[in-house]
PDB file of C-alpha atoms in Angstrom:
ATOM      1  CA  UNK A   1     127.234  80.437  36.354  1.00  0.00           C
ATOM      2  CA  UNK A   2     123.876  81.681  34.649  1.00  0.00           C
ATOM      3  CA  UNK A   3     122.543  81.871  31.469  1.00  0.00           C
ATOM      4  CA  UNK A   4     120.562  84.257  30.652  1.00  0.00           C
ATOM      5  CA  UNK A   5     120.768  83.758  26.782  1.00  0.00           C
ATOM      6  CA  UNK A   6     118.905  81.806  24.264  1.00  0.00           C
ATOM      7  CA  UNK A   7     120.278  79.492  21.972  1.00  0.00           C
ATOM      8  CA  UNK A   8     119.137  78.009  18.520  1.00  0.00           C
ATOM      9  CA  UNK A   9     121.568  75.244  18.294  1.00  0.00           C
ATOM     10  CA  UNK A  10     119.889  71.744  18.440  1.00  0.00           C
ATOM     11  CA  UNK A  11     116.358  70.923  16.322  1.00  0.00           C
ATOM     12  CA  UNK A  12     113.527  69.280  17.478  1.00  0.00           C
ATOM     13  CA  UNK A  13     114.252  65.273  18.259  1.00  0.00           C
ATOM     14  CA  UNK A  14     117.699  65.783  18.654  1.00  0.00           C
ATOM     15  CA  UNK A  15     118.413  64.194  22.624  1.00  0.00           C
ATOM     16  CA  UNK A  16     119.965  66.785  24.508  1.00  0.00           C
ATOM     17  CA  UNK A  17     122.129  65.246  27.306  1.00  0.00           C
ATOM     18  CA  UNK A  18     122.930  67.409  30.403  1.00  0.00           C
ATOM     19  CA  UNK A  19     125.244  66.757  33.208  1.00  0.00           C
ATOM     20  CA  UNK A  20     122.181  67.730  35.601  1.00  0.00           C
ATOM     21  CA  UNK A  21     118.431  68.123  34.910  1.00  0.00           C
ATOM     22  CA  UNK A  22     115.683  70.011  37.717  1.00  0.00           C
ATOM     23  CA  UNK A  23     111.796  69.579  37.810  1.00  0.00           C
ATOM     24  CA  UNK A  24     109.163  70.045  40.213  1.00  0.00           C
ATOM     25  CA  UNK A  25     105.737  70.378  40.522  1.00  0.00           C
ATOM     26  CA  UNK A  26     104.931  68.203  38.005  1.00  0.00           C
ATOM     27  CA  UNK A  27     101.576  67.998  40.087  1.00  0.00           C
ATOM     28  CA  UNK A  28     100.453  64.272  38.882  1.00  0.00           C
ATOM     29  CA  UNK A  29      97.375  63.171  39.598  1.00  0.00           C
ATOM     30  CA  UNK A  30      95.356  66.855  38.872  1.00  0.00           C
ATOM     31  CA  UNK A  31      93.858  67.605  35.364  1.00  0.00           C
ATOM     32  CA  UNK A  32      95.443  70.581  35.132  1.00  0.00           C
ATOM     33  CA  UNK A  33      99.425  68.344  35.356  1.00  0.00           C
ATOM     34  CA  UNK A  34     100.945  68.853  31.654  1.00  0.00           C
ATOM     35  CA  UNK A  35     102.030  65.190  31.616  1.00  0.00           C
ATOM     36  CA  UNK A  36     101.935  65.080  27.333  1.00  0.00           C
ATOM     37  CA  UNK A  37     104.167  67.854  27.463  1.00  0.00           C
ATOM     38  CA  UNK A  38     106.435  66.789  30.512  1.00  0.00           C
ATOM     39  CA  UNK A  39     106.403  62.887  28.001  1.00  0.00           C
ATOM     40  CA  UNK A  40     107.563  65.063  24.898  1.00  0.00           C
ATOM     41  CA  UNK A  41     110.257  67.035  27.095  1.00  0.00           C
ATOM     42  CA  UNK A  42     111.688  64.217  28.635  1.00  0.00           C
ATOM     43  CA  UNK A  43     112.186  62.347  25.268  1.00  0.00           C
ATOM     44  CA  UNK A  44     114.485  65.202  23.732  1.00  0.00           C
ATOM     45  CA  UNK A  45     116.130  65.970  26.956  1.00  0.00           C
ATOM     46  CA  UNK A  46     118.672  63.944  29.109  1.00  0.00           C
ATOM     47  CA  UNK A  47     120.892  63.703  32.636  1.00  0.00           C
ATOM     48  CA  UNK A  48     123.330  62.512  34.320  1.00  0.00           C
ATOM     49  CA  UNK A  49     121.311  63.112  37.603  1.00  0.00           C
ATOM     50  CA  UNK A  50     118.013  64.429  37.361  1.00  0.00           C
ATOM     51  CA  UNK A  51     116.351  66.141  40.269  1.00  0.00           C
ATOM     52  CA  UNK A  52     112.911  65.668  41.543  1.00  0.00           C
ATOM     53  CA  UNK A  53     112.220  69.323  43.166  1.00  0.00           C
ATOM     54  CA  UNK A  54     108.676  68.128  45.453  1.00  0.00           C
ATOM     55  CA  UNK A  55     105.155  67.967  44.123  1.00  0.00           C
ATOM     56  CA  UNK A  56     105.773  65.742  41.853  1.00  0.00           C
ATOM     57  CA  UNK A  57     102.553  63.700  42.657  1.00  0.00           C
ATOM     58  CA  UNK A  58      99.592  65.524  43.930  1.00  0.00           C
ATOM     59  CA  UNK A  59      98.481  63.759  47.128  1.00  0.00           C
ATOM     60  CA  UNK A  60      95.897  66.369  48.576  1.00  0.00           C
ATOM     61  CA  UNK A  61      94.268  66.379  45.240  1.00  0.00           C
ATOM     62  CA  UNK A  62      94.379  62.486  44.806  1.00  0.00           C
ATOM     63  CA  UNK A  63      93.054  62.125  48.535  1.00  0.00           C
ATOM     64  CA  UNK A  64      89.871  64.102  47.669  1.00  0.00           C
ATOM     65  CA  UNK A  65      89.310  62.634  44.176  1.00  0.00           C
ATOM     66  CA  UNK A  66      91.005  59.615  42.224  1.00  0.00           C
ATOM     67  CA  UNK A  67      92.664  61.127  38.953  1.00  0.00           C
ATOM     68  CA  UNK A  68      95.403  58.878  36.726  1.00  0.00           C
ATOM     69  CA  UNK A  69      94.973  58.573  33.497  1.00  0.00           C
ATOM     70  CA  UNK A  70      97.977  56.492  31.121  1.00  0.00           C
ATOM     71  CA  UNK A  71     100.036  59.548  30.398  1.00  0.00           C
ATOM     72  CA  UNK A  72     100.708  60.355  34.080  1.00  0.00           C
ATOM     73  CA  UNK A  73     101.694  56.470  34.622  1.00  0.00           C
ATOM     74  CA  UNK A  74     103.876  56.970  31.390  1.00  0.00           C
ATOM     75  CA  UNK A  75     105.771  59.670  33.273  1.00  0.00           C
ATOM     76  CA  UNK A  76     106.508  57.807  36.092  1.00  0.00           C
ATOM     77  CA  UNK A  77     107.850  54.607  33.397  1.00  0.00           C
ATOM     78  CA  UNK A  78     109.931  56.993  31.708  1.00  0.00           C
ATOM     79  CA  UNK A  79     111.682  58.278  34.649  1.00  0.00           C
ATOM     80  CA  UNK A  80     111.880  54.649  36.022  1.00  0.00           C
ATOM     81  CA  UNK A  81     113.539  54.186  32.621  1.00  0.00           C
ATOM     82  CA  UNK A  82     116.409  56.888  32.990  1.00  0.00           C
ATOM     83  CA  UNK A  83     117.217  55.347  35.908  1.00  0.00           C
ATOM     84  CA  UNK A  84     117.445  52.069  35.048  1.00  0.00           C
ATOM     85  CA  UNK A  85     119.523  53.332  32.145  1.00  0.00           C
ATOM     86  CA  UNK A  86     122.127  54.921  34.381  1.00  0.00           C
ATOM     87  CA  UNK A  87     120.812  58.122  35.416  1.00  0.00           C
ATOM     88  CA  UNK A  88     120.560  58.925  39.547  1.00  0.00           C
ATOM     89  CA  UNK A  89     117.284  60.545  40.561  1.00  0.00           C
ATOM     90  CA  UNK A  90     117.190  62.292  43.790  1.00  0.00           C
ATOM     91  CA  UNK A  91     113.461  62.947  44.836  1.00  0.00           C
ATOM     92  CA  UNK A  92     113.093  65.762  46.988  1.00  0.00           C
ATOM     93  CA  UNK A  93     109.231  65.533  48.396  1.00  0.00           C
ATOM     94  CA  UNK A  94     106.895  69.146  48.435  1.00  0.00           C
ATOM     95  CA  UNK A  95     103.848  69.850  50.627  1.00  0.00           C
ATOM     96  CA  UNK A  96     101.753  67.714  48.080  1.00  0.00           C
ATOM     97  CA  UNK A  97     103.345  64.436  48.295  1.00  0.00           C
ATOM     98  CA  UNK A  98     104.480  65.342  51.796  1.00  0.00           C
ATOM     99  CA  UNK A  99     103.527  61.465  52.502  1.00  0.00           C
ATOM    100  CA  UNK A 100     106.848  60.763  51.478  1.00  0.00           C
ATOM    101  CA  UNK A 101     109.009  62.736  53.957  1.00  0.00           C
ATOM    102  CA  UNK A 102     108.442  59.838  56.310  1.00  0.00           C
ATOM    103  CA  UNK A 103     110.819  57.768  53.531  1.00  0.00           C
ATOM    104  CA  UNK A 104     113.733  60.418  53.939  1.00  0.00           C
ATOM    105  CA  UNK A 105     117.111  58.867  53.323  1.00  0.00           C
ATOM    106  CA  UNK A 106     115.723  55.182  51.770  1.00  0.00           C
ATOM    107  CA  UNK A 107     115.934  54.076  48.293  1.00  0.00           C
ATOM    108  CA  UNK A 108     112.605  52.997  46.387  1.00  0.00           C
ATOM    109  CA  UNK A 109     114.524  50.974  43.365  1.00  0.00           C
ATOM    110  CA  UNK A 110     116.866  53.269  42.113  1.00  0.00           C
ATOM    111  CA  UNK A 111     115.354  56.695  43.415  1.00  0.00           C
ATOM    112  CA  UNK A 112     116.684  58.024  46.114  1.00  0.00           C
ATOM    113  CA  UNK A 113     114.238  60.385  48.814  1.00  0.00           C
ATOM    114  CA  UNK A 114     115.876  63.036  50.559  1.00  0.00           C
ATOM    115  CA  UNK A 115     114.260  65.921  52.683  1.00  0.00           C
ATOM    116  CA  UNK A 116     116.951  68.067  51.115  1.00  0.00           C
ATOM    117  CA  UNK A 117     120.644  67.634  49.610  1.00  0.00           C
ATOM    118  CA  UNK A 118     123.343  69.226  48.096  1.00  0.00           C
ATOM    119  CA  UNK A 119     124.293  69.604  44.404  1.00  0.00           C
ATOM    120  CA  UNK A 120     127.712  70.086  43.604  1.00  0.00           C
ATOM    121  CA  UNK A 121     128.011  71.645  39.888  1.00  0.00           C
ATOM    122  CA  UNK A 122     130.626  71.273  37.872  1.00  0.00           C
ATOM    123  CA  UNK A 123     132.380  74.675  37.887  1.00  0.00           C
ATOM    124  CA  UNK A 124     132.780  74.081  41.863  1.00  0.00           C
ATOM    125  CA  UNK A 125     129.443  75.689  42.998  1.00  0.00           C
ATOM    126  CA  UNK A 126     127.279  74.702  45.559  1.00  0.00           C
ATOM    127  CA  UNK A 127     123.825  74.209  45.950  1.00  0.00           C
ATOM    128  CA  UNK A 128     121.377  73.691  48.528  1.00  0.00           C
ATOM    129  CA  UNK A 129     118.179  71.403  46.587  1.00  0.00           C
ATOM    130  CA  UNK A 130     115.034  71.344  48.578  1.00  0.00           C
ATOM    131  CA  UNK A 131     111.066  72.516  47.404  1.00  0.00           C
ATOM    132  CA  UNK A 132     110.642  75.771  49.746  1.00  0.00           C
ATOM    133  CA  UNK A 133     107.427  74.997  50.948  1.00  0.00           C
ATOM    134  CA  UNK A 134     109.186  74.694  54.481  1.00  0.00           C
ATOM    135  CA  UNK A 135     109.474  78.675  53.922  1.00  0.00           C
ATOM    136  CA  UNK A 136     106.049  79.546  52.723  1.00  0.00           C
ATOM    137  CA  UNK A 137     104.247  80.794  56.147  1.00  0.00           C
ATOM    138  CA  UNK A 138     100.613  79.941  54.857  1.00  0.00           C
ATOM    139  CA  UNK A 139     101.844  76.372  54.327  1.00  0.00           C
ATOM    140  CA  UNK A 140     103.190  75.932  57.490  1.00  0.00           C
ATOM    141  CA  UNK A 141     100.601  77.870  60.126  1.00  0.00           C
ATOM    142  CA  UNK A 142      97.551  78.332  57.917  1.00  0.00           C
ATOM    143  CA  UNK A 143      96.687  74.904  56.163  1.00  0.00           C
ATOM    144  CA  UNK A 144      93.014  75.606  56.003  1.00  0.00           C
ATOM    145  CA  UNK A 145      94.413  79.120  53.649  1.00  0.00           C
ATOM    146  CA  UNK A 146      96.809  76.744  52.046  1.00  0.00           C
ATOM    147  CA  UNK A 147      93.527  74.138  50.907  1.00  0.00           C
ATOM    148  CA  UNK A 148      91.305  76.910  50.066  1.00  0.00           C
ATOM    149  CA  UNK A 149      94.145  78.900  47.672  1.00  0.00           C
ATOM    150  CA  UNK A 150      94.542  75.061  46.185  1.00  0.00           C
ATOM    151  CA  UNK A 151      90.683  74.989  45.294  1.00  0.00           C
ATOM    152  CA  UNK A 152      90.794  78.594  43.536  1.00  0.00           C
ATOM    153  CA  UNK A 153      94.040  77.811  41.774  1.00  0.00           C
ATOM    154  CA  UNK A 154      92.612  74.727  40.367  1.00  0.00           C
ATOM    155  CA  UNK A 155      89.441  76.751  39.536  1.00  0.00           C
ATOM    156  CA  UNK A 156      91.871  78.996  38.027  1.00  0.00           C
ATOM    157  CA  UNK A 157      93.527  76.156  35.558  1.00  0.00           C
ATOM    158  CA  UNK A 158      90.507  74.968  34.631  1.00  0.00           C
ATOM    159  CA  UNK A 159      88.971  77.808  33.431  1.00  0.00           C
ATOM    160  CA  UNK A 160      92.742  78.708  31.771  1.00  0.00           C
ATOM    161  CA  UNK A 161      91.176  74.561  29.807  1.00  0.00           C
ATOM    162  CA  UNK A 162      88.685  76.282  28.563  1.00  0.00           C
ATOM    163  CA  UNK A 163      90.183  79.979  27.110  1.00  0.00           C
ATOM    164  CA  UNK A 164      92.983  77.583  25.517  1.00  0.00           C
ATOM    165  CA  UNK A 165      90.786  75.185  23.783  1.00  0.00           C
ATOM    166  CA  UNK A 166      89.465  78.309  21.867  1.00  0.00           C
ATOM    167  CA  UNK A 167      93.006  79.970  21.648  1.00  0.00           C
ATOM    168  CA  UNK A 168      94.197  76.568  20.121  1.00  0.00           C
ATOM    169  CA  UNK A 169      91.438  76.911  17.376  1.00  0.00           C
ATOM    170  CA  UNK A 170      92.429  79.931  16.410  1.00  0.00           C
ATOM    171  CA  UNK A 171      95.945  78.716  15.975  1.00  0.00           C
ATOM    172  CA  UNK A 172      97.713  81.047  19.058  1.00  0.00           C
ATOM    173  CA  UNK A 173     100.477  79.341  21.640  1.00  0.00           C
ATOM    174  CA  UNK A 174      99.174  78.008  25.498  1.00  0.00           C
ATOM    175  CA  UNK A 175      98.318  80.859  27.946  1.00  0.00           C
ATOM    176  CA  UNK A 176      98.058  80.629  31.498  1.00  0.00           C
ATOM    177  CA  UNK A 177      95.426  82.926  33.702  1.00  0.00           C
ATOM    178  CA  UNK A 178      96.905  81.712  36.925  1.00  0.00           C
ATOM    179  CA  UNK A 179     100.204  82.796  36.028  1.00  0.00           C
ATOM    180  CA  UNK A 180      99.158  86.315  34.227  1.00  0.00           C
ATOM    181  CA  UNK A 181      97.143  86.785  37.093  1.00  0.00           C
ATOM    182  CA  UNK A 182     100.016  86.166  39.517  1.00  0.00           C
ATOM    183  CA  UNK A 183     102.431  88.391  37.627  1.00  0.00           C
ATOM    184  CA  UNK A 184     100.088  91.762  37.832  1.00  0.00           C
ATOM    185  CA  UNK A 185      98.098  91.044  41.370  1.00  0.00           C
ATOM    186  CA  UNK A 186     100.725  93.369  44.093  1.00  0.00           C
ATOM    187  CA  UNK A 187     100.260  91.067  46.666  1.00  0.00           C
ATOM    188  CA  UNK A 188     101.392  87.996  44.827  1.00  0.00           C
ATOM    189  CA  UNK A 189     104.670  89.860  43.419  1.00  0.00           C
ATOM    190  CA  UNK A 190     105.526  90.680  46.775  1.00  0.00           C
ATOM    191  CA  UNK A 191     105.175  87.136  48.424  1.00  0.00           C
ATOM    192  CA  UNK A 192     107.687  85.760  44.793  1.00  0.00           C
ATOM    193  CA  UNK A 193     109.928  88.651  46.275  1.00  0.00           C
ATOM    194  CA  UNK A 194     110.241  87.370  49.767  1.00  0.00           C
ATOM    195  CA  UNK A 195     110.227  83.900  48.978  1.00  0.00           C
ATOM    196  CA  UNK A 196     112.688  84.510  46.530  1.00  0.00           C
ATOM    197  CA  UNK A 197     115.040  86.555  48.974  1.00  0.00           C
ATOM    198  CA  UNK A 198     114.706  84.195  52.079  1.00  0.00           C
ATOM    199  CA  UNK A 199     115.543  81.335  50.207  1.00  0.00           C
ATOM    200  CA  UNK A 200     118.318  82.993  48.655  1.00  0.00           C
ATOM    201  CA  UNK A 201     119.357  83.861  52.765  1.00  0.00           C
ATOM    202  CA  UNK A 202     118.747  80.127  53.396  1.00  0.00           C
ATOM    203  CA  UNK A 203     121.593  78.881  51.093  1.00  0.00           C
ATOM    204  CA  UNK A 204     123.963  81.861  52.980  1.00  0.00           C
ATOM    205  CA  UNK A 205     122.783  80.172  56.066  1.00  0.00           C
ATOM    206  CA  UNK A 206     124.272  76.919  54.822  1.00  0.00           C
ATOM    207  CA  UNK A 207     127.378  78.035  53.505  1.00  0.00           C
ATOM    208  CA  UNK A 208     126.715  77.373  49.583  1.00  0.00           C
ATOM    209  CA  UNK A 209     126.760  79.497  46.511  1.00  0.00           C
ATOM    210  CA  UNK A 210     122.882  79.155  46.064  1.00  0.00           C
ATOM    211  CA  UNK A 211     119.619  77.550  46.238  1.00  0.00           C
ATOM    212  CA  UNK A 212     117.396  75.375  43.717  1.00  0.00           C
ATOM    213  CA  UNK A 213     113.742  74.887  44.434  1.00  0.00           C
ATOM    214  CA  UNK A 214     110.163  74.700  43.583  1.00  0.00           C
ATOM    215  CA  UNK A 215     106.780  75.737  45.201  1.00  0.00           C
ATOM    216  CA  UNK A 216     105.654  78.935  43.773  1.00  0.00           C
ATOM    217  CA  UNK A 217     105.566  77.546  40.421  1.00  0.00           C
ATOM    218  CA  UNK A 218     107.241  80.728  38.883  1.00  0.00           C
ATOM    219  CA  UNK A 219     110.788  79.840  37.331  1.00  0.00           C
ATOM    220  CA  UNK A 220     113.543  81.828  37.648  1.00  0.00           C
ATOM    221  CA  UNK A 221     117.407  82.830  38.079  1.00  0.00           C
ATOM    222  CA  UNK A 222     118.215  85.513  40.593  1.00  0.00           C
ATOM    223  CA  UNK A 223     121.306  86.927  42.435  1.00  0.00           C
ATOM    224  CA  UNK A 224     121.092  88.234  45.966  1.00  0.00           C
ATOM    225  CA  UNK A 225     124.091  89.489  47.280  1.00  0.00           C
ATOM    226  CA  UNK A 226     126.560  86.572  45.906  1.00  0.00           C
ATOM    227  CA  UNK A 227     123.659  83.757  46.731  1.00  0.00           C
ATOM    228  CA  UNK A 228     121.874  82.626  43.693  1.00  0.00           C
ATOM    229  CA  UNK A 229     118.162  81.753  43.587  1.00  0.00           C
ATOM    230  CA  UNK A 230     116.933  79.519  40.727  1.00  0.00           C
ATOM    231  CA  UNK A 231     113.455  78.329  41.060  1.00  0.00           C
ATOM    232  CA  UNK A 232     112.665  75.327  38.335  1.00  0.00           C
ATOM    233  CA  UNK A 233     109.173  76.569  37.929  1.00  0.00           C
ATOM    234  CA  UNK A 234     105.770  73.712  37.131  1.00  0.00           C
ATOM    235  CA  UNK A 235     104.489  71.647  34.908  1.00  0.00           C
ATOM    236  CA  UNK A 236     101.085  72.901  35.104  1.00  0.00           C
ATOM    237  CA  UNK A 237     101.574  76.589  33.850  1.00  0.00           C
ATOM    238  CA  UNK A 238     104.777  77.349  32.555  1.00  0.00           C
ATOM    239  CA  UNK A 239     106.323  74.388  31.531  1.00  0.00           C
ATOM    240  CA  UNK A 240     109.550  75.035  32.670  1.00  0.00           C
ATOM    241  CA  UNK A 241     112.573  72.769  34.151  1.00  0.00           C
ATOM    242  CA  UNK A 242     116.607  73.857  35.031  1.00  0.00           C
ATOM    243  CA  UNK A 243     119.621  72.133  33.319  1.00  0.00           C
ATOM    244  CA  UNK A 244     123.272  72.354  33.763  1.00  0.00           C
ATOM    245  CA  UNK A 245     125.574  72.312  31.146  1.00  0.00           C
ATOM    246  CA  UNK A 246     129.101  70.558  31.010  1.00  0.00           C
ATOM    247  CA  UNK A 247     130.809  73.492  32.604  1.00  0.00           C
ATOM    248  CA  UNK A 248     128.182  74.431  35.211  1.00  0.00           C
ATOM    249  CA  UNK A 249     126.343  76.314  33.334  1.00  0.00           C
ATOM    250  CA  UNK A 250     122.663  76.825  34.924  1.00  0.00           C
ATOM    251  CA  UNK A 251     119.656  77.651  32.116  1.00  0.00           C
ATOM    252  CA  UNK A 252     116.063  77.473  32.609  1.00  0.00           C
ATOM    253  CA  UNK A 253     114.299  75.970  29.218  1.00  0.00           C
ATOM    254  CA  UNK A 254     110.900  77.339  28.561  1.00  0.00           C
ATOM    255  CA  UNK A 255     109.343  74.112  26.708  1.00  0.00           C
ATOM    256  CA  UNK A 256     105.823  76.053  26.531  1.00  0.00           C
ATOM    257  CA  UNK A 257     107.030  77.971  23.511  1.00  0.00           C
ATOM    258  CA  UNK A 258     107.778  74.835  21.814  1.00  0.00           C
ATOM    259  CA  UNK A 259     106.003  71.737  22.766  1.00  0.00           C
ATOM    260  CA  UNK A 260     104.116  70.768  19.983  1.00  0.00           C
ATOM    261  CA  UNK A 261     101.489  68.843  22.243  1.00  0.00           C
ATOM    262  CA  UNK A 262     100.521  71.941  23.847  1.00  0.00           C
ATOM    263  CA  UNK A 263     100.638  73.880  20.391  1.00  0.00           C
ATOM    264  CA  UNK A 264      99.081  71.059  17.912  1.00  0.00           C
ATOM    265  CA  UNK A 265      96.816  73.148  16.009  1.00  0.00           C
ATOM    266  CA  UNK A 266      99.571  75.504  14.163  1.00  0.00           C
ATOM    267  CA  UNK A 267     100.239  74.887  10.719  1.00  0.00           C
ATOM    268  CA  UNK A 268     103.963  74.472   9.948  1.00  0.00           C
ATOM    269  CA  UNK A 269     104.739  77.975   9.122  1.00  0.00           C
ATOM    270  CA  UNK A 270     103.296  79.208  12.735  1.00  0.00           C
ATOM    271  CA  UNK A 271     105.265  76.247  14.592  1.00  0.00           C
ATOM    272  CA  UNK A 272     108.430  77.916  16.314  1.00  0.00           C
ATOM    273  CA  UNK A 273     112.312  77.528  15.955  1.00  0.00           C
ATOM    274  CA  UNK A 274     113.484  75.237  18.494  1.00  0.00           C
ATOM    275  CA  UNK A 275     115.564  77.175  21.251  1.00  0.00           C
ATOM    276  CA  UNK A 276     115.826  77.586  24.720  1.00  0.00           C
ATOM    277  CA  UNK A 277     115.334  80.450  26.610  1.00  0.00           C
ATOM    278  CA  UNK A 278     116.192  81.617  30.131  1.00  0.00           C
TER     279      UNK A 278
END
């Protein structure tokens, strides 16, 4: 099941336990990785199992230049610290910490590393876990295009640094560049259209209700023919991650509208109601 809804129900510091929690592309190790936000997220929210969608650590960016300051170590603590606490994390490597596909099916303390796996949700769906980079044809037969689209999309966030420090100032929300760009440039709708439908044809392929993945950092919740596509989205733009509820329930919370690391300069009566939207 989907939601599509928003909901106005809990307040800010209230922990919000789900049965299952998704994230990818956290992308630490880069300057442009929202690891404040991704720290102020992951105090208010809570799993049973949380999933590690790929790109979670940045190793082509960390190869070419050292970057890892406290708050990305403080990530990795607190997710150490869920799982110590109870909750099973299933990391499920990306093209950018690819160096850890080698580890496929081993335990590093109580993480497990899986090239992909199943998630059975509680209303008796099915779905197939894995990044999608596997189905992104630059990735796999261009990786010269691949590096070079890394460069300008990094040129991209830090430039998007720059507009927001102003924006910030003048008391307006985080805006991403990259992703406005992506959203209005033809050729960039149609690759999110394929990806979106062959990996939606990939969980057919396998026999389960649906797919949940990473990559393209744009989150959403589509239905193609029966199979559902839900994409968790990034921690570098959007700001997004995938829960499921008690019943099954699958909802994409949009923690850019309401982080208040990411929106610190707004007075009180500009902060927003606390709600998730899908």
């Amino acid at each position: 099941m989907i939601d599509n809804r928003s909901s106005d129900s809990e307040e800010p510091g209230q922990s919000n336990r789900y049965r299952s929690l998704f994230i990818s592309d956290l992308h630490l190790g880069t300057k442009g990785a929202q690891a404040e936000a991704l720290l102020e997220f992951l105090r208010e929210h809570d799993a049973e199992t949380i999933y590690l969608v790929g790109d979670i650590v940045d190793g082509w960016r960390l190869r070419s230049s050292w970057y890892w300051p406290q708050a990305h170590n403080d990530v990795i603590q607190k997710l150490l610290r869920k799982a110590r606490k109870g909750a099973r994390i299933v990391y499920v490597p990306g093209n950018h910490d690819e160096f850890l596909r080698e580890f496929c099916g081993l335990h590093f303390g109580d993480i497990e590393i899986a090239e992909t796996t199943m998630h059975d949700a509680a209303d008796g769906r099915r779905y197939l876990v894995m990044h999608g980079d596997t189905f992104d044809l630059v990735v796999r037969h261009a990786r010269w295009l691949a590096f070079l689209g890394d460069w300008a999309y990094v040129a991209a966030l830090a430039l998007s640094t720059r507009i927001n420090i102003v924006r910030r100032r003048l008391g307006f929300t985080y805006w991403s560049l990259s992703a406005w760009a992506k959203a209005r440039v033809k050729n960039a709708v149609s690759f999110i259209g394929r990806f979106e439908e062959t990996l939606a044809a990939e969980a057919k392929r396998h026999g389960v209700d649906g797919v949940i993945c990473g990559h393209i950092h744009s989150a959403a919740m589509r239905d193609f023919g029966g199979s559902t596509y839900i994409n968790t989205g990034d921690w570098v733009e959007s700001c997004t991650a995938v829960v499921e509820h008690r019943d099954g329930r699958m909802e994409i919370i949009r923690w850019q509208e309401f982080s208040r690391v990411l929106n610190a300069s707004r007075t009180p009566s500009m902060a927003l109601p606390w709600r998730r939207a899908a």
